[in-house]
Coordinates of C-alpha atoms in Angstrom, one line a residue:
X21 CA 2.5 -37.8 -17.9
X22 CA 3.0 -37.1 -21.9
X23 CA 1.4 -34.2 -21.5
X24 CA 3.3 -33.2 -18.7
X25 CA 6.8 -34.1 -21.1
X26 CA 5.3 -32.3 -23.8
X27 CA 5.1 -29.4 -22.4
X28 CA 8.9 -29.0 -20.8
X29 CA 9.9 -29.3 -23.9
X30 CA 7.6 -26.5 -25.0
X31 CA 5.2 -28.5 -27.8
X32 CA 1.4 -27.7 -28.3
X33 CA -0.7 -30.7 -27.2
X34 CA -4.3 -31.1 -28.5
X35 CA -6.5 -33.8 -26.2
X36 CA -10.1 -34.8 -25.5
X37 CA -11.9 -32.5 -22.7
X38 CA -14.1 -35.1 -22.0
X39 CA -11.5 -37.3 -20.9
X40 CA -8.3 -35.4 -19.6
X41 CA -8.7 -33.0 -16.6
X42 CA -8.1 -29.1 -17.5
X43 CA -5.3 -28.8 -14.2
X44 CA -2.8 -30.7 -16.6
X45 CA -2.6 -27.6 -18.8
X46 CA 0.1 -25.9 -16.8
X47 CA 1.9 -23.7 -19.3
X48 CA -1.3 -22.9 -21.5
X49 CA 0.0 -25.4 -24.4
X50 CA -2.6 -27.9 -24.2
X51 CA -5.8 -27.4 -26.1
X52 CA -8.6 -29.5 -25.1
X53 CA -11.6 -30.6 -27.4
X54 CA -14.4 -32.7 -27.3
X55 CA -14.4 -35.9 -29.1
X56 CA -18.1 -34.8 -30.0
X57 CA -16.4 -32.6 -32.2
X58 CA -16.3 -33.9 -36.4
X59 CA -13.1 -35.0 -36.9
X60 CA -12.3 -31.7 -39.3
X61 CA -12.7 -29.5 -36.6
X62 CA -9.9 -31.2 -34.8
X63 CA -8.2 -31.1 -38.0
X64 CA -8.4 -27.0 -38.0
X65 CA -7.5 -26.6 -34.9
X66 CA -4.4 -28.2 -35.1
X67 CA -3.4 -26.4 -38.3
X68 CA -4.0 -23.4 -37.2
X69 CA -2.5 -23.3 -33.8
X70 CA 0.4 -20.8 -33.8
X71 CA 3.3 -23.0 -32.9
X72 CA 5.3 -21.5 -29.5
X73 CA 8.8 -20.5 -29.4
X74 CA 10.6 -23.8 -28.4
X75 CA 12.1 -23.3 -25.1
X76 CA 13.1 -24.8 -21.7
X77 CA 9.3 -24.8 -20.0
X78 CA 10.8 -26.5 -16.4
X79 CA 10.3 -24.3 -14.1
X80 CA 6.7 -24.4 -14.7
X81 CA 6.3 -27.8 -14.3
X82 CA 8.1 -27.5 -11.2
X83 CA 6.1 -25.0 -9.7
X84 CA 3.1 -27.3 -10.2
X85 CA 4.7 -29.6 -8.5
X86 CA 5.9 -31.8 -10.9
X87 CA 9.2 -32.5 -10.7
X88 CA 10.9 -35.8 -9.9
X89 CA 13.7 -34.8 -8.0
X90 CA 11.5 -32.9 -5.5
X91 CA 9.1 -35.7 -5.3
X92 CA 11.7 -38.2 -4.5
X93 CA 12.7 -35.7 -1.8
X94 CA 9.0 -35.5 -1.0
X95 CA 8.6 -39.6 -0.6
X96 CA 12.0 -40.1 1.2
X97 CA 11.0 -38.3 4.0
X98 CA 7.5 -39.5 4.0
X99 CA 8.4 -42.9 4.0
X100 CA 11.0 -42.3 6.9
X101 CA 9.0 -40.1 8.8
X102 CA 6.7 -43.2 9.2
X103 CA 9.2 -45.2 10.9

C-alpha cells in the first residue's frame, strides 16, 4: 500500500526485487533491487535517480484498479449481490 501512496503523489520508491512483486510498479517510479546487492550500490542508485516532476499520478492508480472509492463500489455490490 506505501508504494501504492507513493506513487499518487508522484515520488521515486526504491525496494527489494526479491521481496516486492514487479505489478506494484504502476507508473514506472519504483525501482527494484536485490538485497544481494552491497549496500553502495543501493546507495548510487538512489543518488542518481532523476527525480520526476511532482504531480497528481491518480489516474494511474485508478486504472490499475486501485482506487478506494471504486472498490467500495466494487464490495457493496458484492456483498449485496450475495444476499
Amino acid at each position: 500500500i506505501v508504494l501504492i501512496e507513493a506513487q499518487t503523489a508522484s515520488l521515486t520508491s526504491f525496494t527489494s526485487k526479491d521481496v516486492v512483486p514487479s505489478d506494484v510498479n504502476i507508473t514506472g517510479l519504483v525501482n527494484f533491487i536485490s538485497l544481494e546487492e552491497d549496500p553502495s550500490l543501493w546507495a548510487k542508485r538512489i543518488v542518481n535517480t532523476h527525480l520526476p516532476e511532482r504531480i497528481n499520478r491518480f489516474e494511474y492508480i485508478q486504472k490499475a484498479g486501485y482506487d478506494s472509492a471504486s472498490n467500495i463500489t466494487f464490495l457493496e455490490n458484492l456483498y449485496l449481490s450475495t444476499k
